[in-house]
XYZ file of C-alpha atoms in Angstrom:
577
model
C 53.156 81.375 151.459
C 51.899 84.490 153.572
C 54.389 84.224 156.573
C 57.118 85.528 154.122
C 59.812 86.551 156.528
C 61.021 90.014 157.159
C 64.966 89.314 157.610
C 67.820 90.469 155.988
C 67.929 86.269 154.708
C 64.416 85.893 153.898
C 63.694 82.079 152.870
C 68.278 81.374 153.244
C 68.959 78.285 154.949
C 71.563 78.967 157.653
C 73.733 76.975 155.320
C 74.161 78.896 152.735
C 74.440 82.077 155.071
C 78.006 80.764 155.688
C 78.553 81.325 151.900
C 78.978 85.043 152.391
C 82.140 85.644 152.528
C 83.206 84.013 149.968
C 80.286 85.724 148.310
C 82.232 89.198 148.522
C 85.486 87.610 147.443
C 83.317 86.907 143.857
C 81.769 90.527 144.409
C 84.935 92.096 144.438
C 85.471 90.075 140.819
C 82.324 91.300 139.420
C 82.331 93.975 137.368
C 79.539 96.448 137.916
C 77.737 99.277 136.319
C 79.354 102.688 137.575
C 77.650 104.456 140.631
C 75.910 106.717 138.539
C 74.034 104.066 136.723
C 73.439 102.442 140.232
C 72.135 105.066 141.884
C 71.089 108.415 139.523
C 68.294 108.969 136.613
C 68.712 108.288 133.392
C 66.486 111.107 132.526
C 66.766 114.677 131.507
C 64.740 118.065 132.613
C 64.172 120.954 130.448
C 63.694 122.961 133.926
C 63.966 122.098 137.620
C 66.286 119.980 136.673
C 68.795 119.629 140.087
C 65.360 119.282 141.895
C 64.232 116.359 139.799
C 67.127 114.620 139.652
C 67.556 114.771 143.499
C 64.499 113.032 144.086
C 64.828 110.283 142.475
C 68.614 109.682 143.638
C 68.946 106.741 146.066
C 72.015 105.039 147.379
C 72.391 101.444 148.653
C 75.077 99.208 149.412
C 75.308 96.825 146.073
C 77.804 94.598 147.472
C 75.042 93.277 150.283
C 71.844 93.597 148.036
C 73.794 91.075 145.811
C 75.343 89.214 148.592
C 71.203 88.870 149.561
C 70.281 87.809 145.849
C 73.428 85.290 145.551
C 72.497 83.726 148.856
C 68.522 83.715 147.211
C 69.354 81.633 144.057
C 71.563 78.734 145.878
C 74.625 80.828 145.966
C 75.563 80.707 142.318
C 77.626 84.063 142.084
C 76.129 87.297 139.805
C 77.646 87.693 137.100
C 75.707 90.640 136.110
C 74.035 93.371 137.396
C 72.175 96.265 135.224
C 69.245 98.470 135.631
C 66.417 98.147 133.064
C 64.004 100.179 133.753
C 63.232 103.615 136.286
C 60.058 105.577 136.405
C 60.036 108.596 139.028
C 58.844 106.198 142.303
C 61.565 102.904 141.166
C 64.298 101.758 139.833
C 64.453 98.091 138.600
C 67.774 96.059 138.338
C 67.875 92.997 136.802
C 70.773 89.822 138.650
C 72.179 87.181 136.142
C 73.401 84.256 137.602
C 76.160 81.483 137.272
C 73.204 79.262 137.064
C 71.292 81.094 134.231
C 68.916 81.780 137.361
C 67.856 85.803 137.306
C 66.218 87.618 139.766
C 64.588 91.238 140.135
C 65.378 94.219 142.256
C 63.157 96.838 143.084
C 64.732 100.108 144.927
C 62.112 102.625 146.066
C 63.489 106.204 145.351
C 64.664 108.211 148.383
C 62.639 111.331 148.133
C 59.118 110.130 146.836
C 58.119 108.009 149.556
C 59.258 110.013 152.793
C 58.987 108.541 155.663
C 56.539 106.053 154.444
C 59.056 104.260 152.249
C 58.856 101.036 154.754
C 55.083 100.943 154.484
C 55.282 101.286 150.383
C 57.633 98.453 150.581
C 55.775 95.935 153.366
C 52.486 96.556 151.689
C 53.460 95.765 148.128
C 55.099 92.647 149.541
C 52.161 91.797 151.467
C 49.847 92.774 148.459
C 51.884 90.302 145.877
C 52.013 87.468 147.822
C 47.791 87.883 149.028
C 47.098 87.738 145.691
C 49.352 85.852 143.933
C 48.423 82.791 146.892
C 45.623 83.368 147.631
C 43.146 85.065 144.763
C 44.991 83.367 141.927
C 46.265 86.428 140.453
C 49.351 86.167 138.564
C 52.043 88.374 139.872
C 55.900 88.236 139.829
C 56.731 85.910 143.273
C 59.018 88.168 145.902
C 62.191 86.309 147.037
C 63.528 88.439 149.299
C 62.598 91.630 151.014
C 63.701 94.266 153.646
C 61.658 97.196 154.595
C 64.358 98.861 156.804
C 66.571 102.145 155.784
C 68.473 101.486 159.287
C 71.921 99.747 158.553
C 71.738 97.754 161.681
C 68.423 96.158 160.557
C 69.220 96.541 156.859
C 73.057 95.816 155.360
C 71.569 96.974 152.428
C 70.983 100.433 153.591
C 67.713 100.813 151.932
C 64.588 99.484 151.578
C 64.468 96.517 148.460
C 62.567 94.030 146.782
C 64.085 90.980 144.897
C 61.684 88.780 142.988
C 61.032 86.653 140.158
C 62.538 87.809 136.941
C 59.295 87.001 134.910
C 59.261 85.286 131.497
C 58.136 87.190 128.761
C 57.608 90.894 127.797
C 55.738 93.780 128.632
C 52.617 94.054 126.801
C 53.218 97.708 126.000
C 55.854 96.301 123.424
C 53.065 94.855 121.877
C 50.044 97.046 122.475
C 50.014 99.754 120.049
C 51.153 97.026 116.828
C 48.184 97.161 114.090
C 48.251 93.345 114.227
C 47.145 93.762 118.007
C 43.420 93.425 117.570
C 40.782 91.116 117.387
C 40.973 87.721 119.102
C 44.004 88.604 121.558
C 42.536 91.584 122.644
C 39.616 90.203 123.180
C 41.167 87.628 125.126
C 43.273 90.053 127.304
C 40.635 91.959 127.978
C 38.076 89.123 129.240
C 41.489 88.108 131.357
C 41.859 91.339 132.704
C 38.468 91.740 133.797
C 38.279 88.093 135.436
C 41.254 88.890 137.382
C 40.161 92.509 138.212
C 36.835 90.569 139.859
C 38.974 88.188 141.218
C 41.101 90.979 143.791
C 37.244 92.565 144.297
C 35.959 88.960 145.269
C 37.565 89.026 148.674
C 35.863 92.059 151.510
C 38.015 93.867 154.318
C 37.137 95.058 157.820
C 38.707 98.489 157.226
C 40.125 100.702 154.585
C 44.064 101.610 154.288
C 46.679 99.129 152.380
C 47.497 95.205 153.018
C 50.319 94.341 155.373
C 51.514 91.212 157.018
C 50.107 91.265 160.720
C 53.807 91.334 162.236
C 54.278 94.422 160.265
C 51.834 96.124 162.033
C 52.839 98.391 165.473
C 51.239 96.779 168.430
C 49.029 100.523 168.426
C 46.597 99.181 165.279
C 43.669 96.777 168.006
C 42.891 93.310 167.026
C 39.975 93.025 164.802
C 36.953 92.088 167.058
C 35.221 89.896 164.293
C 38.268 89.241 161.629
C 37.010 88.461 158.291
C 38.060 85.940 155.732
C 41.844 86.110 155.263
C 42.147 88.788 158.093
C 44.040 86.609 160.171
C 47.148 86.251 157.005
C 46.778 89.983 156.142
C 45.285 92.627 158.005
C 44.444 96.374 156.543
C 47.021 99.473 158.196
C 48.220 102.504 157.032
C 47.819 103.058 153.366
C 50.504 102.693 151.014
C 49.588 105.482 148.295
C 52.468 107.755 148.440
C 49.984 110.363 147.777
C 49.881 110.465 151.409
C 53.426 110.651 152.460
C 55.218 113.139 149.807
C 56.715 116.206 150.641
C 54.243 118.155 152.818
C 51.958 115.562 153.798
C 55.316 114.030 155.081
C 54.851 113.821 159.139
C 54.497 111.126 161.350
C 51.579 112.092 163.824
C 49.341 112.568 160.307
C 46.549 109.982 160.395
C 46.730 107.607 157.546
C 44.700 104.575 158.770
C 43.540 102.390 159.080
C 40.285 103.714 159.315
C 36.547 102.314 159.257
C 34.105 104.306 157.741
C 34.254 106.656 154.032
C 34.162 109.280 156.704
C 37.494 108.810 158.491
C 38.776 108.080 155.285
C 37.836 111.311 153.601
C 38.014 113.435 156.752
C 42.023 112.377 157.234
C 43.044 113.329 153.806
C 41.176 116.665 154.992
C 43.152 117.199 157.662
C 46.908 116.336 156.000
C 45.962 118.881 153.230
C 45.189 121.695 156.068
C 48.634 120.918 157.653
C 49.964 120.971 154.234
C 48.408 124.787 153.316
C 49.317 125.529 157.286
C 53.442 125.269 156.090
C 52.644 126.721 153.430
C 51.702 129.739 154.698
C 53.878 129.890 156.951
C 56.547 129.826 154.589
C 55.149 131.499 151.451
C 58.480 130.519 149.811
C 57.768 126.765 149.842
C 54.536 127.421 147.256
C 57.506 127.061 143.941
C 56.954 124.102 142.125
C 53.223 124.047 142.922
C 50.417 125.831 141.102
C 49.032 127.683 143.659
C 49.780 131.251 145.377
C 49.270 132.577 149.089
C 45.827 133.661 147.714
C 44.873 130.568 146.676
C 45.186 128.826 150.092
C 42.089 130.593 151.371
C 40.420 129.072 148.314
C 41.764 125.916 149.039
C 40.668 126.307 153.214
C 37.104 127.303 151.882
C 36.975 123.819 149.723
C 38.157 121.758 152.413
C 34.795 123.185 154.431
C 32.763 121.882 152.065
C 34.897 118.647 151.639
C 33.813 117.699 155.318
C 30.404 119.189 154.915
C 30.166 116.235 152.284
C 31.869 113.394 153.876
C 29.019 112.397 156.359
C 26.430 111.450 153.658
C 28.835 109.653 151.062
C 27.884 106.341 152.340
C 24.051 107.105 152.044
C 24.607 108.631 148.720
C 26.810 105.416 147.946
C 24.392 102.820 149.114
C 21.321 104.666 147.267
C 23.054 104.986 143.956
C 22.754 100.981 143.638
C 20.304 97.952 144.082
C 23.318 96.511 145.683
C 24.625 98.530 148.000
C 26.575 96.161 149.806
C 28.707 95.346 146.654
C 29.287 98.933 146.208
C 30.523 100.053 149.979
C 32.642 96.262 150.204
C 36.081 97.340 150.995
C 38.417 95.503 148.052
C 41.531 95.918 146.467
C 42.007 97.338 143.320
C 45.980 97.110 141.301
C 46.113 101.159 141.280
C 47.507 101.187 137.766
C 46.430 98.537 135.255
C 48.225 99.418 132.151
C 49.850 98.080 129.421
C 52.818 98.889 130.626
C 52.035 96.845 133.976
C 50.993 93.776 132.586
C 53.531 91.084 131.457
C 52.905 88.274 128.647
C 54.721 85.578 127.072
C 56.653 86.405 123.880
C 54.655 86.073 120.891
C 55.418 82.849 118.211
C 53.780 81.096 115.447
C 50.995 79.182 117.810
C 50.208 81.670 120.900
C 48.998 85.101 119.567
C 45.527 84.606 121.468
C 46.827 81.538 124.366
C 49.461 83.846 125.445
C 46.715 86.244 126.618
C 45.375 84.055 129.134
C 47.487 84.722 131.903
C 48.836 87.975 132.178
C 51.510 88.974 134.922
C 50.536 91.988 137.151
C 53.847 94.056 138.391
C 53.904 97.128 140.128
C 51.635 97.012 143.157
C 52.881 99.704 144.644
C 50.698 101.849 146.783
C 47.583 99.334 146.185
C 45.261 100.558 148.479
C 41.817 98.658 150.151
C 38.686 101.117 149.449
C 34.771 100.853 149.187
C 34.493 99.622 145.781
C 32.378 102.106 144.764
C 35.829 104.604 145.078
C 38.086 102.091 143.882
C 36.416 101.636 140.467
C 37.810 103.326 137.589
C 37.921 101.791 133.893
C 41.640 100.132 133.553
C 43.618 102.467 131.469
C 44.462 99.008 129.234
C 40.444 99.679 128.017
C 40.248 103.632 128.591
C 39.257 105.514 124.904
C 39.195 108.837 124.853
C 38.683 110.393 121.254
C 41.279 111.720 120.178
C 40.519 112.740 116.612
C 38.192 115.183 115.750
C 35.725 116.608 112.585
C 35.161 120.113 111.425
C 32.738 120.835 113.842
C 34.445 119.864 116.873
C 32.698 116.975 117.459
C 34.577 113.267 117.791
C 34.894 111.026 114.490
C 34.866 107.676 116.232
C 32.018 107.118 118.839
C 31.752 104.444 121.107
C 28.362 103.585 122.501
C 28.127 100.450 124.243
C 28.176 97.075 122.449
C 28.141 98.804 119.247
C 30.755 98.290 116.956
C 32.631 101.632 115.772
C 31.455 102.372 112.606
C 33.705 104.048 110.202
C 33.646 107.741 109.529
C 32.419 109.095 106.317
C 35.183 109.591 103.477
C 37.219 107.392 105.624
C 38.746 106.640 101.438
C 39.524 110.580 100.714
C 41.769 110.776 103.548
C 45.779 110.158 102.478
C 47.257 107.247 103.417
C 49.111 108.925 106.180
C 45.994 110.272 107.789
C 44.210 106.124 107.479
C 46.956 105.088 109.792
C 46.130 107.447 112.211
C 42.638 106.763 112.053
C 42.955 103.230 112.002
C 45.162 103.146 114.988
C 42.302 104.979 116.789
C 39.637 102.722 115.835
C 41.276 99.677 116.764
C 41.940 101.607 120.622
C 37.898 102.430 119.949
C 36.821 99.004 119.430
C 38.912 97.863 122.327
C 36.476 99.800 124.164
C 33.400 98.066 123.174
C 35.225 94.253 123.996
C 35.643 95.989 127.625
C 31.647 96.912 127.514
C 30.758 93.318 126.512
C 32.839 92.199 128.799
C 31.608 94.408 131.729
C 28.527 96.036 131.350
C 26.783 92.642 131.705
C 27.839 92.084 135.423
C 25.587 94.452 137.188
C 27.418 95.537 140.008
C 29.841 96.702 137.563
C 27.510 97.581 135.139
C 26.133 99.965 138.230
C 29.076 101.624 138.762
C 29.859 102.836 134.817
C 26.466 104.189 134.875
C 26.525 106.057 137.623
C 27.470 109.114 137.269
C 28.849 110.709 140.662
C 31.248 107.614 140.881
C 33.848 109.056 138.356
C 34.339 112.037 140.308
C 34.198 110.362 144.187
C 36.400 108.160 142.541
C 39.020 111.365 142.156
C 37.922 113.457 145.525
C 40.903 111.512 147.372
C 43.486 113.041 145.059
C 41.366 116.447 144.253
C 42.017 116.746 148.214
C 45.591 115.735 148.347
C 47.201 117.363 145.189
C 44.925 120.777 146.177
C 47.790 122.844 146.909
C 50.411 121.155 144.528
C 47.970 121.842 141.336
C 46.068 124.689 142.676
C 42.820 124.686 143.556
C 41.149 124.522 140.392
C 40.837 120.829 140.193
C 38.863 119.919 143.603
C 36.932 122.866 142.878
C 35.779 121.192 139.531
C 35.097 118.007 141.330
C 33.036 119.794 144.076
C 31.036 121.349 141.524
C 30.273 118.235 139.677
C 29.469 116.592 142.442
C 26.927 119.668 143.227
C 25.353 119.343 140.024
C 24.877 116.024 139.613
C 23.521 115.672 143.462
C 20.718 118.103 143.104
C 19.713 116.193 139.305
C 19.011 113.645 142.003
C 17.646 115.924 144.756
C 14.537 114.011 145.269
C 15.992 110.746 146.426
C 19.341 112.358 147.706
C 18.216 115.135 149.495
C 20.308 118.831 149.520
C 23.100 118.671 148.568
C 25.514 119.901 152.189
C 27.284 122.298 150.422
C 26.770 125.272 148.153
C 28.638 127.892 145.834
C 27.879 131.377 145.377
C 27.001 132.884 141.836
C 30.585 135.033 142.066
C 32.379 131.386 143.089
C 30.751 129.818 139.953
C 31.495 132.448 137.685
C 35.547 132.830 138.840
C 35.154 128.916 138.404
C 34.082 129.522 135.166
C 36.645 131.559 134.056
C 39.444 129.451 135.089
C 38.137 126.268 133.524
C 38.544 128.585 130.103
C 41.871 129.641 130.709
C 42.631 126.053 131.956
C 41.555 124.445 128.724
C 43.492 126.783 126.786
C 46.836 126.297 128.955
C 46.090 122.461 129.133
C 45.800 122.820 125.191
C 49.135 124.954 124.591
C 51.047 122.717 126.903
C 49.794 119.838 125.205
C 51.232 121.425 121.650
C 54.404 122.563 123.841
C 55.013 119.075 124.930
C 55.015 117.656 121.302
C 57.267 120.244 120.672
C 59.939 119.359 122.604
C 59.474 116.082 122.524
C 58.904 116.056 126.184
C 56.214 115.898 129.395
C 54.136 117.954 130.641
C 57.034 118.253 133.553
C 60.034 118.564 130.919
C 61.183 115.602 131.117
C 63.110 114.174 127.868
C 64.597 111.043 126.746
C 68.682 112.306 126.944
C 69.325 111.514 123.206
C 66.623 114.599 122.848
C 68.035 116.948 125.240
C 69.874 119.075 122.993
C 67.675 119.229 120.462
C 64.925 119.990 122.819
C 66.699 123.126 124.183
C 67.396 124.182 121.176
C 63.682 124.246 120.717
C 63.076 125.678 123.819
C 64.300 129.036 123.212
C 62.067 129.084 120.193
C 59.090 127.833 121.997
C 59.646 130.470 124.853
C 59.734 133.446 122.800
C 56.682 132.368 120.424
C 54.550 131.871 123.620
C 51.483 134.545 124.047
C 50.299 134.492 127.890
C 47.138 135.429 126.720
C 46.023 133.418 124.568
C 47.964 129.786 125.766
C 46.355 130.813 129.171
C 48.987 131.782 131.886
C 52.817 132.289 131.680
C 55.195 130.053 130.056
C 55.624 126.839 131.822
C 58.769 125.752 131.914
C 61.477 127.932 133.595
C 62.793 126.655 137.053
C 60.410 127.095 140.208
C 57.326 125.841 138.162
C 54.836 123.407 138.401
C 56.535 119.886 138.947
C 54.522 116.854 139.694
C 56.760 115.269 142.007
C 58.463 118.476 143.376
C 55.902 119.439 145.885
């Protein structure tokens, strides 16, 4: 049902609406969770602490969002009201009912969005509903929305989601379990992938994030030729919050919609320049990024060669396939399919491979529409990377296309301890290889694993965006993949627009060894604590992991872990900057 209404009463007969005040005389009854739980983190920092916490704090009026959710279910009165879940963008709340009904509220954190909280919100509703309707993916059903922060168009206060409190649990519960292998992965991987080409099936006009068309400002022009579905959602500015935190966080910035890879690339360009423009300006503001006054020159000099680039990616994108339609097709793509995003029933005697059929897809947050030749990436539900190693520094468990993964040599001599570990691997392995035979024998698909520039056009967008936050380092290593693999192809590609000196190379060089040895120690460090890579700990840890912390900080070398240690306050933070 895509003309979902925007209101304060989404889908409440004018009936019920005269329910509400006696509504807050059942509120007032209610007993609730203390503000705290309401409206602060659960979660613990081992530095930057204040800074983290502050972000993800977010106040609304609970008395109207359940007043809203009350007036939703047939106004039964809540009995309960409890938050189940946070990460560092939400915070999820789960209503019980009079009726047994329950319903789910989402609350957007105050700080992570900016000023595009309302577009997060309208395009995730917009997303749900487009695909859920229309593309037969399964995805919780909204029930009530409001995109406003503005009391007078909001009681609430602040931006919300209520929707269907889906059945079942999250397949990360069940994901990692030894039993969890076989015939129900196989199945949930064969439904993944049919619901993954499902959201690619349907092609946009332009490239941004989904919105209903009265969500749009009058200043986005009418499509001249609008596509199938274009006239129930239309493309706008995208959603990715990427866009909007922190110092990409003014209005005038262009975010879309836009029409060509060019406009697309070149407008993440020019949000990063303003970004290293208040940056200098303000020297000060560089804490809680990785990257110094110096490094903004850097950063200016990759940008150059960003937009030297971003003329010929849809040549190089239409070459790189025998169907280059499929490839530059603007799609959707859910931004984040993992276990922890996919919902399934509960497991009993007779559904450990039926319950796979239809996942649940939650969290579309962000989802933006791209050429699909950007938007692929393997689903982190499939993703192996090997994790255990041999003598010689090369991997023990291989996985090469259909090819089941054999098992190692002496796999016996190893204690029992170290067969779980390596058992647990292999079954992640193998999960691989159902995702190849699932995949690699559709060919536009196939196309796109093979081809070897796509993994790193896939990450130019952020590479761009996060230059300043994380330092240079990272687009730089992009950019010079790209390089390399370009003039490989020289022949049919032509020069590649954009070169590096031998002293840029070698200063590259370096830092990709330091790098790997600060990635490694922080890796170690994090296992330590039992923590992040940001310092973030479950609370029951917290003590012991400050206890630790001394330790940690006075056993750390600078030299050989690769730069200073990481956390005291004013460092790196992913969300922070």
């Amino acid at each position: 049902m895509l003309g979902l209404s925007r209101s304060f009463f989404p889908h409440i007969p004018p009936v019920k609406r005269q329910l509400l005040s006696t509504f807050s005389r059942r509120i007032e009854r209610m007993h609730l969770p203390c503000t705290a739980e309401l409206y602060e983190t659960d979660s613990r920092w081992l530095f930057n602490e204040a800074q983290q916490q502050e972000i993800r704090h977010v106040q609304f009026n609970v008395s109207e969002l359940i007043r809203v959710a009350c007036a939703a279910v047939g106004g039964d009165p809540c009995l309960q009201m409890h938050k189940i879940a946070e990460g560092s963008f939400n915070k999820i709340f789960r209503l019980r009912f009079q009726n047994s009904q329950s319903l789910i509220a989402r609350i957007p954190s105050a700080r992570m969005f900016g000023s595009g909280v309302s577009w997060a919100i309208a395009s995730e509703v917009a997303t749900m509903t487009f695909v859920g309707n229309k593309l037969n993916v399964r995805t919780p059903r909204v029930i009530a929305w409001n995109k406003d922060s503005d009391i007078s168009q909001n009681p609430v206060g602040w931006p919300y989601i209520l929707m269907e409190d889906v059945e079942g649990v999250s397949l990360n519960n069940e994901w990692t379990k030894p039993e969890m292998r076989g015939e129900p992965v196989a199945e949930l991987l064969t439904e993944v992938a049919n619901d993954i080409a499902r959201m690619n099936a349907v092609s946009f006009s332009q490239l941004g994030s989904l919105y209903f068309p009265a969500d749009l400002p009058s200043s986005i022009p009418p499509l001249a030729a609008p596509r199938l579905f274009e006239d129930q959602v239309r493309v706008g500015p995208i959603a990715d919050p990427l866009w909007w935190r922190s110092y990409h966080d003014e209005p005038h910035l262009d975010r879309g919609p836009w029409d060509t890879v060019e406009d697309y690339i070149n407008a993440a360009v020019r949000i990063e320049r303003r970004a290293v423009e208040r940056h200098r300006e303000d020297p000060s503001s560089l804490s809680y990024t990785n990257s110094s006054v110096n490094d903004l020159v850097q950063i200016d000099h990759l940008l150059d060669k960003v937009v030297a680039l971003a003329p010929h990616l849809k040549q190089v994108i239409e070459q790189a396939s025998p169907l280059p339609d499929s490839f530059m097709m603007n799609v959707l793509l859910h931004p984040d399919i993992r276990a922890q995003n996919l919902m399934v029933p509960k497991l009993t005697a007779e559904n450990d491979v039926s319950r796979m059929k239809d996942p649940c897809f939650i969290d579309w947050q962000g989802t933006p529409v791209l050429p699909h030749a950007l938007q692929w990436c393997i689903p982190h539900v499939a993703e192996y990377q090997p994790r255990l190693f041999q003598a010689d520094g090369r991997p023990v468990l291989n996985v090469n296309g259909f090819e089941e993964v054999p098992w190692p040599a002496g796999f016996d001599q190893l204690n029992p301890s170290q067969q779980e570990v390596l058992r647990a691997e292999h079954r992640i392995a193998t999960r691989k290889v159902r995702w190849n035979e699932v995949f690699l024998k559709v060919p536009k698909y196939a196309y796109l694993i093979v081809w070897p520039l796509q993994r790193y056009l896939h990450l130019l967008t952020q590479g761009i965006l996060r230059a300043t936050a994380d330092g240079p380092h990272t687009l730089m290593h992009l950019l010079v993949r790209i390089k390399i693999l370009w003039d490989e192809d020289s022949n049919e590609l032509g020069p590649c627009p954009y070169t590096f000196g031998s002293d840029e190379l070698h200063r590259y060089q370096e830092e990709q060894e330091r790098l790997e040895r600060f990635d490694d120690a922080l890796s170690r460090l994090s296992i330590q604590l039992r923590c992040t890579s940001d310092g973030c700990v479950d609370p029951e840890d917290y003590e012991f992991s400050m206890h630790e912390l001394a330790r940690a900080r006075l056993e750390w070398d600078e030299v050989s872990c690769g730069g200073p240690f990481p956390f005291e306050d004013g460092r790196w933070g992913q969300f922070l900057r």
